[in-house]
mmCIF file of C-alpha atoms in Angstrom:
data_model
loop_
_atom_site.group_PDB
_atom_site.id
_atom_site.type_symbol
_atom_site.label_atom_id
_atom_site.label_comp_id
_atom_site.label_asym_id
_atom_site.label_seq_id
_atom_site.Cartn_x
_atom_site.Cartn_y
_atom_site.Cartn_z
ATOM 1 C CA MET A 249 -15.399 111.150 -8.686
ATOM 2 C CA LYS A 250 -15.345 113.495 -5.699
ATOM 3 C CA ASP A 251 -17.817 111.202 -3.891
ATOM 4 C CA ILE A 252 -15.501 108.204 -4.470
ATOM 5 C CA ASP A 253 -12.494 110.148 -3.122
ATOM 6 C CA ASN A 254 -14.510 111.151 -0.055
ATOM 7 C CA LYS A 255 -15.488 107.542 0.654
ATOM 8 C CA GLN A 256 -11.867 106.421 0.279
ATOM 9 C CA GLN A 257 -10.770 109.056 2.803
ATOM 10 C CA LEU A 258 -13.484 107.956 5.244
ATOM 11 C CA LYS A 259 -12.423 104.342 4.792
ATOM 12 C CA ARG A 260 -8.831 105.288 5.647
ATOM 13 C CA TRP A 261 -10.028 107.097 8.781
ATOM 14 C CA ARG A 262 -11.999 103.983 9.679
ATOM 15 C CA LEU A 263 -8.778 101.937 9.491
ATOM 16 C CA ILE A 264 -6.875 104.523 11.532
ATOM 17 C CA LEU A 265 -9.509 104.953 14.260
ATOM 18 C CA GLY A 266 -10.628 101.337 14.440
ATOM 19 C CA ALA A 267 -13.970 99.589 14.831
ATOM 20 C CA ALA A 268 -15.073 101.978 17.622
ATOM 21 C CA ALA A 269 -15.412 104.758 15.038
ATOM 22 C CA GLU A 270 -17.335 102.696 12.508
ATOM 23 C CA GLY A 271 -20.791 103.984 13.508
ATOM 24 C CA LYS A 272 -19.749 107.623 13.283
ATOM 25 C CA ILE A 273 -17.999 107.140 9.939
ATOM 26 C CA ASN A 274 -20.997 105.274 8.498
ATOM 27 C CA SER A 275 -23.222 108.194 9.447
ATOM 28 C CA MET A 276 -20.935 110.431 7.373
ATOM 29 C CA GLY A 277 -21.487 108.318 4.272
ATOM 30 C CA GLY A 278 -18.416 106.118 4.624
ATOM 31 C CA GLY A 279 -20.261 102.825 4.765
ATOM 32 C CA SER A 280 -18.517 101.094 1.856
ATOM 33 C CA PRO A 281 -17.414 97.644 3.054
ATOM 34 C CA LEU A 282 -13.770 96.886 3.694
ATOM 35 C CA SER A 283 -12.034 94.569 1.227
ATOM 36 C CA ALA A 284 -10.561 91.242 2.383
ATOM 37 C CA GLU A 285 -7.090 92.834 2.548
ATOM 38 C CA GLU A 286 -8.426 95.830 4.487
ATOM 39 C CA ILE A 287 -10.170 93.521 6.972
ATOM 40 C CA LEU A 288 -6.842 91.727 7.531
ATOM 41 C CA MET A 289 -5.114 95.102 7.916
ATOM 42 C CA ASP A 290 -7.775 96.273 10.378
ATOM 43 C CA SER A 291 -7.403 93.096 12.437
ATOM 44 C CA ALA A 292 -3.617 93.392 12.616
ATOM 45 C CA LEU A 293 -3.769 97.069 13.625
ATOM 46 C CA SER A 294 -6.537 96.554 16.188
ATOM 47 C CA GLN A 295 -4.519 93.924 18.035
ATOM 48 C CA ILE A 296 -1.759 96.492 18.533
ATOM 49 C CA TYR A 297 -3.604 99.829 18.740
ATOM 50 C CA GLY A 298 -7.109 98.778 19.803
ATOM 51 C CA GLU A 299 -8.442 98.636 23.343
ATOM 52 C CA ASN A 300 -7.378 95.003 23.661
ATOM 53 C CA GLY A 301 -3.895 95.790 22.392
ATOM 54 C CA ASN A 302 -2.626 97.592 25.483
ATOM 55 C CA ALA A 303 -0.286 95.932 27.928
ATOM 56 C CA ASP A 304 -1.537 95.607 31.458
ATOM 57 C CA SER A 305 -0.230 97.784 34.272
ATOM 58 C CA SER A 306 2.564 95.376 35.077
ATOM 59 C CA GLY A 307 3.940 95.643 31.546
ATOM 60 C CA ALA A 308 3.461 91.931 30.988
ATOM 61 C CA GLY A 309 1.133 92.366 28.030
ATOM 62 C CA ASN A 310 -1.259 89.735 26.778
ATOM 63 C CA GLY A 311 1.175 86.839 26.531
ATOM 64 C CA ILE A 312 4.628 87.324 25.060
ATOM 65 C CA SER A 313 4.648 83.873 23.524
ATOM 66 C CA SER A 314 1.207 84.057 21.906
ATOM 67 C CA PRO A 315 1.184 82.430 18.450
ATOM 68 C CA LYS A 316 -1.585 84.885 17.481
ATOM 69 C CA LEU A 317 0.742 87.828 18.097
ATOM 70 C CA THR A 318 3.271 86.196 15.784
ATOM 71 C CA LYS A 319 0.602 85.957 13.094
ATOM 72 C CA TRP A 320 -0.499 89.597 13.515
ATOM 73 C CA LEU A 321 3.056 90.824 13.219
ATOM 74 C CA GLY A 322 3.605 88.537 10.246
ATOM 75 C CA ASP A 323 0.566 89.978 8.470
ATOM 76 C CA LEU A 324 2.218 93.398 8.559
ATOM 77 C CA ARG A 325 4.821 92.419 5.958
ATOM 78 C CA SER A 326 2.155 91.719 3.346
ATOM 79 C CA LEU A 327 0.150 94.885 4.084
ATOM 80 C CA PHE A 328 2.509 97.794 4.763
ATOM 81 C CA ALA A 329 5.656 99.401 3.409
ATOM 82 C CA PRO A 330 8.980 98.639 5.177
ATOM 83 C CA MET A 331 9.153 102.005 6.990
ATOM 84 C CA GLU A 332 5.571 101.648 8.203
ATOM 85 C CA ILE A 333 6.299 98.122 9.443
ATOM 86 C CA LYS A 334 9.193 99.371 11.583
ATOM 87 C CA VAL A 335 6.974 101.969 13.256
ATOM 88 C CA ILE A 336 4.169 99.466 13.919
ATOM 89 C CA GLN A 337 6.597 96.841 15.237
ATOM 90 C CA ARG A 338 8.126 99.357 17.635
ATOM 91 C CA ASP A 339 4.644 100.241 18.872
ATOM 92 C CA ALA A 340 3.817 96.554 19.255
ATOM 93 C CA ILE A 341 6.936 96.048 21.374
ATOM 94 C CA GLU A 342 5.769 98.820 23.694
ATOM 95 C CA LYS A 343 2.073 97.973 23.799
ATOM 96 C CA LYS A 344 2.315 94.187 24.007
ATOM 97 C CA GLY A 345 4.812 94.112 26.853
ATOM 98 C CA LEU A 346 7.706 92.876 24.709
ATOM 99 C CA LYS A 347 10.243 95.556 25.600
ATOM 100 C CA GLN A 348 11.717 93.656 28.532
ATOM 101 C CA LEU A 349 11.894 90.454 26.493
ATOM 102 C CA LEU A 350 13.718 92.036 23.562
ATOM 103 C CA PHE A 351 15.832 94.713 25.205
ATOM 104 C CA GLU A 352 17.017 93.081 28.437
ATOM 105 C CA PRO A 353 19.374 90.153 27.753
ATOM 106 C CA GLU A 354 18.929 88.787 31.293
ATOM 107 C CA MET A 355 15.235 88.225 30.591
ATOM 108 C CA LEU A 356 15.987 85.793 27.766
ATOM 109 C CA ASP A 357 18.650 84.012 29.811
ATOM 110 C CA GLY A 358 16.049 83.147 32.440
ATOM 111 C CA LEU A 359 13.388 81.802 30.057
ATOM 112 C CA GLU A 360 12.915 78.109 29.340
ATOM 113 C CA PRO A 361 13.034 77.225 25.618
ATOM 114 C CA ASP A 362 9.600 77.991 24.159
ATOM 115 C CA ILE A 363 8.948 77.592 20.477
ATOM 116 C CA SER A 364 6.298 80.305 20.130
ATOM 117 C CA THR A 365 8.598 82.809 21.874
ATOM 118 C CA GLY A 366 11.342 81.636 19.511
ATOM 119 C CA ALA A 367 9.112 82.337 16.508
ATOM 120 C CA LEU A 368 8.410 85.810 17.871
ATOM 121 C CA LEU A 369 12.137 86.514 18.313
ATOM 122 C CA LEU A 370 12.878 85.385 14.759
ATOM 123 C CA MET A 371 10.134 87.637 13.430
ATOM 124 C CA LEU A 372 11.426 90.672 15.345
ATOM 125 C CA LYS A 373 15.131 89.888 15.009
ATOM 126 C CA ASP A 374 15.833 93.143 13.174
ATOM 127 C CA GLN A 375 14.368 95.103 16.108
ATOM 128 C CA ILE A 376 16.501 93.407 18.761
ATOM 129 C CA PRO A 377 19.281 95.767 19.957
ATOM 130 C CA LYS A 378 22.891 94.753 19.522
ATOM 131 C CA LYS A 379 23.443 94.079 23.235
ATOM 132 C CA ALA A 380 20.698 91.412 23.224
ATOM 133 C CA LYS A 381 21.325 89.758 19.835
ATOM 134 C CA ASP A 382 23.723 87.137 21.235
ATOM 135 C CA ASN A 383 21.227 86.240 23.963
ATOM 136 C CA ALA A 384 18.439 85.914 21.402
ATOM 137 C CA ARG A 385 20.594 83.653 19.251
ATOM 138 C CA GLU A 386 21.449 81.532 22.286
ATOM 139 C CA PHE A 387 17.729 81.232 23.099
ATOM 140 C CA ILE A 388 17.103 79.973 19.545
ATOM 141 C CA ARG A 389 20.009 77.544 19.941
ATOM 142 C CA LYS A 390 18.382 76.125 23.106
ATOM 143 C CA ILE A 391 15.189 75.500 21.142
ATOM 144 C CA VAL A 392 17.160 73.744 18.390
ATOM 145 C CA GLU A 393 18.972 71.573 20.951
ATOM 146 C CA ASP A 394 15.668 70.672 22.592
ATOM 147 C CA ILE A 395 14.110 69.632 19.264
ATOM 148 C CA ASN A 396 17.248 67.684 18.363
ATOM 149 C CA ARG A 397 17.183 65.900 21.710
ATOM 150 C CA ARG A 398 13.554 64.909 21.206
ATOM 151 C CA LEU A 399 13.612 63.983 17.513
ATOM 152 C CA SER A 400 17.082 63.465 16.029
ATOM 153 C CA ASP A 401 17.723 59.815 16.939
ATOM 154 C CA ASP A 402 14.184 58.713 16.107
ATOM 155 C CA LEU A 403 14.210 60.501 12.744
ATOM 156 C CA LYS A 404 17.503 58.861 11.787
ATOM 157 C CA ARG A 405 16.225 55.449 12.849
ATOM 158 C CA SER A 406 13.081 55.983 10.805
ATOM 159 C CA VAL A 407 15.210 56.537 7.712
ATOM 160 C CA THR A 408 17.203 53.427 8.579
ATOM 161 C CA ALA A 409 14.094 51.312 8.973
ATOM 162 C CA ALA A 410 12.596 52.619 5.735
ATOM 163 C CA LEU A 411 15.608 52.429 3.405
ATOM 164 C CA ASN A 412 17.998 49.689 4.408
ATOM 165 C CA LYS A 413 17.512 45.960 5.020
ATOM 166 C CA ARG A 414 21.076 44.717 4.663
ATOM 167 C CA GLN A 415 23.657 46.252 6.949
ATOM 168 C CA HIS A 416 23.365 46.048 10.724
ATOM 169 C CA SER A 417 24.048 48.291 13.677
ATOM 170 C CA PRO A 418 24.428 47.840 17.463
ATOM 171 C CA ILE A 419 22.210 50.905 18.031
ATOM 172 C CA PRO A 420 18.951 49.660 19.627
ATOM 173 C CA SER A 421 15.752 50.648 17.879
ATOM 174 C CA ALA A 422 12.494 48.699 17.757
ATOM 175 C CA ALA A 423 11.766 50.185 14.327
ATOM 176 C CA ALA A 424 15.094 48.876 12.959
ATOM 177 C CA LEU A 425 15.126 45.432 14.638
ATOM 178 C CA ASP A 426 15.968 42.575 12.238
ATOM 179 C CA TYR A 427 13.605 39.967 13.641
ATOM 180 C CA ARG A 428 14.613 37.117 11.298
ATOM 181 C CA LEU A 429 18.337 37.406 11.915
ATOM 182 C CA THR A 430 17.838 37.876 15.668
ATOM 183 C CA ILE A 431 15.726 34.694 15.896
ATOM 184 C CA ARG A 432 18.056 32.674 13.661
ATOM 185 C CA ARG A 433 21.195 33.644 15.585
ATOM 186 C CA ASN A 434 19.542 32.919 18.945
ATOM 187 C CA LEU A 435 17.890 29.564 18.262
ATOM 188 C CA LYS A 436 20.556 27.949 20.430
ATOM 189 C CA ASN A 437 19.168 29.909 23.366
ATOM 190 C CA TYR A 438 15.735 28.280 23.269
ATOM 191 C CA ASN A 439 14.444 27.651 26.821
ATOM 192 C CA PRO A 440 12.268 24.456 26.953
ATOM 193 C CA GLU A 441 10.746 25.359 30.307
ATOM 194 C CA LEU A 442 9.628 28.811 29.194
ATOM 195 C CA LYS A 443 9.006 27.609 25.623
ATOM 196 C CA THR A 444 10.640 30.715 24.222
ATOM 197 C CA ILE A 445 13.953 32.039 22.924
ATOM 198 C CA LEU A 446 16.025 34.139 25.306
ATOM 199 C CA PRO A 447 18.190 36.221 22.949
ATOM 200 C CA GLU A 448 21.745 36.991 23.962
ATOM 201 C CA LYS A 449 22.091 39.578 21.229
ATOM 202 C CA PHE A 450 19.742 41.642 19.076
ATOM 203 C CA TYR A 451 20.524 42.710 15.511
ATOM 204 C CA PHE A 452 19.426 46.039 14.004
ATOM 205 C CA PHE A 453 19.492 47.387 10.473
ATOM 206 C CA GLU A 454 22.180 49.982 9.808
ATOM 207 C CA ARG A 455 21.584 53.068 7.720
ATOM 208 C CA ALA A 456 22.530 52.793 4.092
ATOM 209 C CA SER A 457 26.178 53.399 3.282
ATOM 210 C CA LYS A 458 27.195 56.504 1.418
ATOM 211 C CA SER A 459 27.168 56.055 -2.344
ATOM 212 C CA ALA A 460 27.796 58.184 -5.377
ATOM 213 C CA SER A 461 24.072 58.691 -5.909
ATOM 214 C CA ASN A 462 21.785 59.181 -2.929
ATOM 215 C CA SER A 463 18.981 56.647 -2.775
ATOM 216 C CA ARG A 464 16.142 59.054 -1.950
ATOM 217 C CA THR A 465 15.359 62.758 -2.135
ATOM 218 C CA VAL A 466 13.415 64.663 0.528
ATOM 219 C CA ILE A 467 12.243 68.232 -0.075
ATOM 220 C CA LEU A 468 10.861 70.417 2.702
ATOM 221 C CA ASP A 469 9.043 73.406 1.235
ATOM 222 C CA ILE A 470 8.259 75.703 4.176
ATOM 223 C CA ASP A 471 5.709 78.511 4.416
ATOM 224 C CA GLN A 472 7.212 81.591 6.160
ATOM 225 C CA SER A 473 3.921 83.397 6.812
ATOM 226 C CA GLY A 474 3.353 84.648 10.348
ATOM 227 C CA SER A 475 0.832 81.953 11.263
ATOM 228 C CA MET A 476 3.362 79.205 10.412
ATOM 229 C CA GLY A 477 6.117 80.253 12.839
ATOM 230 C CA GLU A 478 6.058 77.156 15.048
ATOM 231 C CA SER A 479 5.777 74.806 12.066
ATOM 232 C CA ALA A 480 8.621 76.590 10.277
ATOM 233 C CA ILE A 481 10.968 76.024 13.219
ATOM 234 C CA TYR A 482 10.144 72.325 13.587
ATOM 235 C CA SER A 483 10.374 71.604 9.860
ATOM 236 C CA SER A 484 13.631 73.560 9.484
ATOM 237 C CA VAL A 485 15.341 71.619 12.275
ATOM 238 C CA MET A 486 13.948 68.396 10.823
ATOM 239 C CA GLY A 487 15.479 69.357 7.475
ATOM 240 C CA CYS A 488 18.902 69.846 9.092
ATOM 241 C CA ILE A 489 18.685 66.428 10.755
ATOM 242 C CA LEU A 490 17.781 64.753 7.462
ATOM 243 C CA ALA A 491 20.556 66.631 5.637
ATOM 244 C CA SER A 492 23.091 64.898 7.909
ATOM 245 C CA ILE A 493 22.012 61.441 6.632
ATOM 246 C CA SER A 494 24.119 60.295 3.701
ATOM 247 C CA SER A 495 21.423 58.062 2.203
ATOM 248 C CA LEU A 496 19.183 61.091 1.605
ATOM 249 C CA GLN A 497 19.488 64.107 -0.641
ATOM 250 C CA THR A 498 17.707 66.801 1.350
ATOM 251 C CA TYR A 499 16.559 70.243 0.221
ATOM 252 C CA VAL A 500 15.140 72.932 2.511
ATOM 253 C CA VAL A 501 13.237 75.740 0.777
ATOM 254 C CA ALA A 502 11.375 78.611 2.474
ATOM 255 C CA PHE A 503 8.898 80.954 0.830
ATOM 256 C CA ASP A 504 6.578 83.900 1.246
ATOM 257 C CA THR A 505 6.052 85.824 -1.992
ATOM 258 C CA GLN A 506 9.677 84.983 -2.843
ATOM 259 C CA VAL A 507 11.514 81.657 -2.741
ATOM 260 C CA ASN A 508 14.641 81.173 -0.632
ATOM 261 C CA ASP A 509 16.705 77.975 -0.955
ATOM 262 C CA LEU A 510 18.291 77.386 2.472
ATOM 263 C CA THR A 511 19.850 74.001 1.733
ATOM 264 C CA GLU A 512 23.418 75.284 2.049
ATOM 265 C CA LEU A 513 22.680 76.370 5.648
ATOM 266 C CA CYS A 514 21.593 72.908 6.800
ATOM 267 C CA SER A 515 24.883 72.275 8.605
ATOM 268 C CA ASP A 516 23.888 74.881 11.213
ATOM 269 C CA PRO A 517 20.178 74.903 12.120
ATOM 270 C CA VAL A 518 20.488 78.200 14.012
ATOM 271 C CA GLU A 519 21.863 79.910 10.904
ATOM 272 C CA LEU A 520 19.141 78.283 8.828
ATOM 273 C CA LEU A 521 16.433 79.613 11.164
ATOM 274 C CA TYR A 522 17.940 83.089 10.974
ATOM 275 C CA GLY A 523 17.686 82.758 7.192
ATOM 276 C CA ILE A 524 13.912 82.433 7.491
ATOM 277 C CA GLN A 525 11.900 85.661 7.277
ATOM 278 C CA LEU A 526 8.720 84.955 9.237
ATOM 279 C CA GLY A 527 5.686 86.946 8.123
ATOM 280 C CA GLY A 528 4.576 88.402 4.831
ATOM 281 C CA GLY A 529 2.473 87.253 1.912
ATOM 282 C CA THR A 530 2.276 83.780 0.429
ATOM 283 C CA ASP A 531 2.936 82.486 -3.083
ATOM 284 C CA ILE A 532 2.879 78.716 -2.700
ATOM 285 C CA GLU A 533 2.629 78.057 -6.431
ATOM 286 C CA LYS A 534 5.898 79.870 -7.107
ATOM 287 C CA SER A 535 7.710 77.806 -4.486
ATOM 288 C CA VAL A 536 6.275 74.495 -5.714
ATOM 289 C CA ALA A 537 7.439 75.456 -9.211
ATOM 290 C CA TYR A 538 10.964 76.003 -7.858
ATOM 291 C CA CYS A 539 10.960 72.687 -5.977
ATOM 292 C CA SER A 540 9.822 70.885 -9.126
ATOM 293 C CA GLU A 541 13.132 71.861 -10.734
ATOM 294 C CA LEU A 542 15.034 70.066 -7.936
ATOM 295 C CA ILE A 543 13.474 66.685 -8.749
ATOM 296 C CA THR A 544 15.476 64.277 -10.902
ATOM 297 C CA ASN A 545 13.860 60.964 -9.925
ATOM 298 C CA PRO A 546 10.172 61.471 -9.085
ATOM 299 C CA THR A 547 9.516 57.929 -7.850
ATOM 300 C CA LYS A 548 12.292 58.287 -5.258
ATOM 301 C CA THR A 549 11.289 61.770 -4.108
ATOM 302 C CA THR A 550 9.178 62.736 -1.089
ATOM 303 C CA MET A 551 8.077 66.353 -0.845
ATOM 304 C CA PHE A 552 6.665 67.853 2.352
ATOM 305 C CA LEU A 553 4.791 71.090 1.678
ATOM 306 C CA VAL A 554 4.463 72.776 5.083
ATOM 307 C CA THR A 555 1.724 75.406 4.735
ATOM 308 C CA ASP A 556 -1.759 76.404 5.858
ATOM 309 C CA LEU A 557 -2.677 76.723 2.151
ATOM 310 C CA TYR A 558 -3.757 80.369 2.342
ATOM 311 C CA GLU A 559 -2.523 81.013 -1.178
ATOM 312 C CA GLY A 560 -1.962 84.610 -2.237
ATOM 313 C CA GLY A 561 -0.679 83.588 -5.651
ATOM 314 C CA ASN A 562 -2.129 81.383 -8.374
ATOM 315 C CA ARG A 563 -4.518 78.889 -6.717
ATOM 316 C CA ASN A 564 -5.350 77.045 -9.929
ATOM 317 C CA GLY A 565 -1.688 76.947 -10.862
ATOM 318 C CA LEU A 566 -0.842 75.482 -7.445
ATOM 319 C CA ILE A 567 -3.459 72.753 -7.806
ATOM 320 C CA ARG A 568 -2.202 71.944 -11.293
ATOM 321 C CA ARG A 569 1.438 71.748 -10.234
ATOM 322 C CA LEU A 570 0.710 69.507 -7.236
ATOM 323 C CA SER A 571 -1.413 67.243 -9.426
ATOM 324 C CA GLU A 572 1.412 66.984 -11.980
ATOM 325 C CA LEU A 573 3.955 66.164 -9.274
ATOM 326 C CA LYS A 574 1.706 63.441 -7.908
ATOM 327 C CA SER A 575 1.099 62.004 -11.383
ATOM 328 C CA SER A 576 4.842 61.933 -12.095
ATOM 329 C CA GLY A 577 5.429 59.689 -9.071
ATOM 330 C CA VAL A 578 6.490 62.222 -6.425
ATOM 331 C CA ASN A 579 5.172 61.400 -2.952
ATOM 332 C CA VAL A 580 3.611 64.770 -2.057
ATOM 333 C CA ILE A 581 2.425 65.413 1.523
ATOM 334 C CA VAL A 582 0.894 68.673 2.752
ATOM 335 C CA LEU A 583 1.541 69.389 6.431
ATOM 336 C CA LEU A 584 -0.963 72.011 7.521
ATOM 337 C CA ALA A 585 0.875 72.437 10.815
ATOM 338 C CA ILE A 586 3.610 70.816 12.905
ATOM 339 C CA SER A 587 2.330 71.749 16.309
ATOM 340 C CA ASP A 588 0.870 70.620 19.625
ATOM 341 C CA SER A 589 -1.473 73.597 19.752
ATOM 342 C CA GLY A 590 -4.625 71.874 18.515
ATOM 343 C CA LYS A 591 -6.423 71.781 15.175
ATOM 344 C CA PRO A 592 -4.756 74.074 12.639
ATOM 345 C CA CYS A 593 -6.372 77.001 10.878
ATOM 346 C CA TYR A 594 -6.112 76.426 7.121
ATOM 347 C CA ASP A 595 -7.890 76.862 3.801
ATOM 348 C CA GLU A 596 -10.312 73.946 3.975
ATOM 349 C CA ASN A 597 -11.569 74.388 0.428
ATOM 350 C CA LEU A 598 -8.098 74.241 -1.098
ATOM 351 C CA ALA A 599 -7.098 71.326 1.164
ATOM 352 C CA GLU A 600 -10.148 69.381 -0.019
ATOM 353 C CA LYS A 601 -9.269 69.962 -3.676
ATOM 354 C CA ILE A 602 -5.667 68.893 -3.161
ATOM 355 C CA ALA A 603 -6.722 65.807 -1.185
ATOM 356 C CA GLY A 604 -8.851 64.868 -4.210
ATOM 357 C CA PHE A 605 -5.589 64.051 -6.033
ATOM 358 C CA ASP A 606 -4.702 61.533 -3.295
ATOM 359 C CA ILE A 607 -2.327 64.027 -1.691
ATOM 360 C CA PRO A 608 -2.639 63.773 2.120
ATOM 361 C CA CYS A 609 -3.314 67.060 3.936
ATOM 362 C CA PHE A 610 -3.083 66.945 7.719
ATOM 363 C CA SER A 611 -1.478 68.389 10.812
ATOM 364 C CA CYS A 612 1.176 66.465 12.711
ATOM 365 C CA PRO A 613 2.403 66.806 16.306
ATOM 366 C CA PRO A 614 6.225 66.943 16.511
ATOM 367 C CA GLU A 615 6.595 63.591 18.280
ATOM 368 C CA LYS A 616 4.865 61.880 15.329
ATOM 369 C CA LEU A 617 7.361 63.181 12.753
ATOM 370 C CA PRO A 618 9.604 60.059 12.874
ATOM 371 C CA GLU A 619 6.611 57.771 12.257
ATOM 372 C CA LEU A 620 5.377 60.062 9.500
ATOM 373 C CA LEU A 621 8.799 60.093 7.832
ATOM 374 C CA GLU A 622 9.145 56.297 7.898
ATOM 375 C CA ARG A 623 5.671 55.784 6.430
ATOM 376 C CA ALA A 624 6.298 58.431 3.799
ATOM 377 C CA LEU A 625 9.600 56.901 2.680
ATOM 378 C CA LYS A 626 7.944 53.464 2.550
ATOM 379 C CA ARG A 627 5.007 55.061 0.704
ATOM 380 C CA GLN A 628 2.548 53.632 3.162
ATOM 381 C CA SER A 629 -0.915 55.061 3.797
ATOM 382 C CA LEU A 630 -0.940 58.232 5.916
ATOM 383 C CA ASN A 631 -4.712 58.451 6.343
ATOM 384 C CA THR A 632 -4.708 57.485 10.010
ATOM 385 C CA LYS A 633 -5.949 59.175 13.140
ATOM 386 C CA ASP A 634 -2.542 58.514 14.696
ATOM 387 C CA LEU A 635 -1.073 61.253 12.488
ATOM 388 C CA GLN A 636 -4.009 63.641 12.992
ATOM 389 C CA SER A 637 -5.328 63.431 9.432
ATOM 390 C CA VAL A 638 -8.061 65.938 8.640
#
């Protein structure tokens, strides 16, 4: 018993002192391997306290907008007690060159909207001093406005093209063009010399009118773990855009080890983002169970599960629930990442099992979201290279 206690104490010293002390500790009989959780803990601590965790002499650190830093800080919430997290976060702010970013409002005012910096601010929002909170919120608002500018119109037109083939709109959109009506109404403008029709007017499908019962349901179930910061921001703003469309019933749910229904915040995407708690553990199965209760018409429901599939809860239960949703008629799609930052890091084994139930699992760059949404609502195949299937 005493030998076990001694090894546990040596293991704790190994975590405190880092990998540099491993040889010395092993020579003292402390060579018991670290568990998976302890390895994750060691990695998170070494990025902040290790030799590579120090800011350079200019105080700039190793990249204030690094998505990896967001993940390390997010891991803390699943590994340490709240008081310990506050101490480590404060040290990270000092050592990673974040003090100027978080404590000087003028610094944020001069930065261009950057989604990885935004994810970092949301993760550390409780550490931001009062004098800089308004500036941080304004920085998040700039990111929201940028995403809206890039995606809002195209997402709405995708819904229009997918759901409605009756009413028409003057808003130009290739995806919503009514070819038959446009040709029929412009036959009088046939040019014999060019042997073609020269349309005077184009006709486009309008979005479905508001009715007592919404025609389709879209659920966005969003992973709040530290590695999903960028994806969480994109999918949350997407959810707010979809919530403004009367022909859809939209739910936005965020989860770590707990489930948080953010649907009521969809009218203000900044408030919704501040309702997300980036970092922490992951219980995907619990969140999927909650979302299942929101479904009233499976065949008219599309569910986007935005996660890297690193499940800390019931893996078998998650697989079973997703299989049952698919069998009931729900169009389930797993988005491993919504990002431009290359191939995502995810649980390949779990993704393969889920894909075996004909549930697509892939990453998607933000500019492809409108195309993805239209195909999903039409229940078309998503197994294309265009959408970065994996």
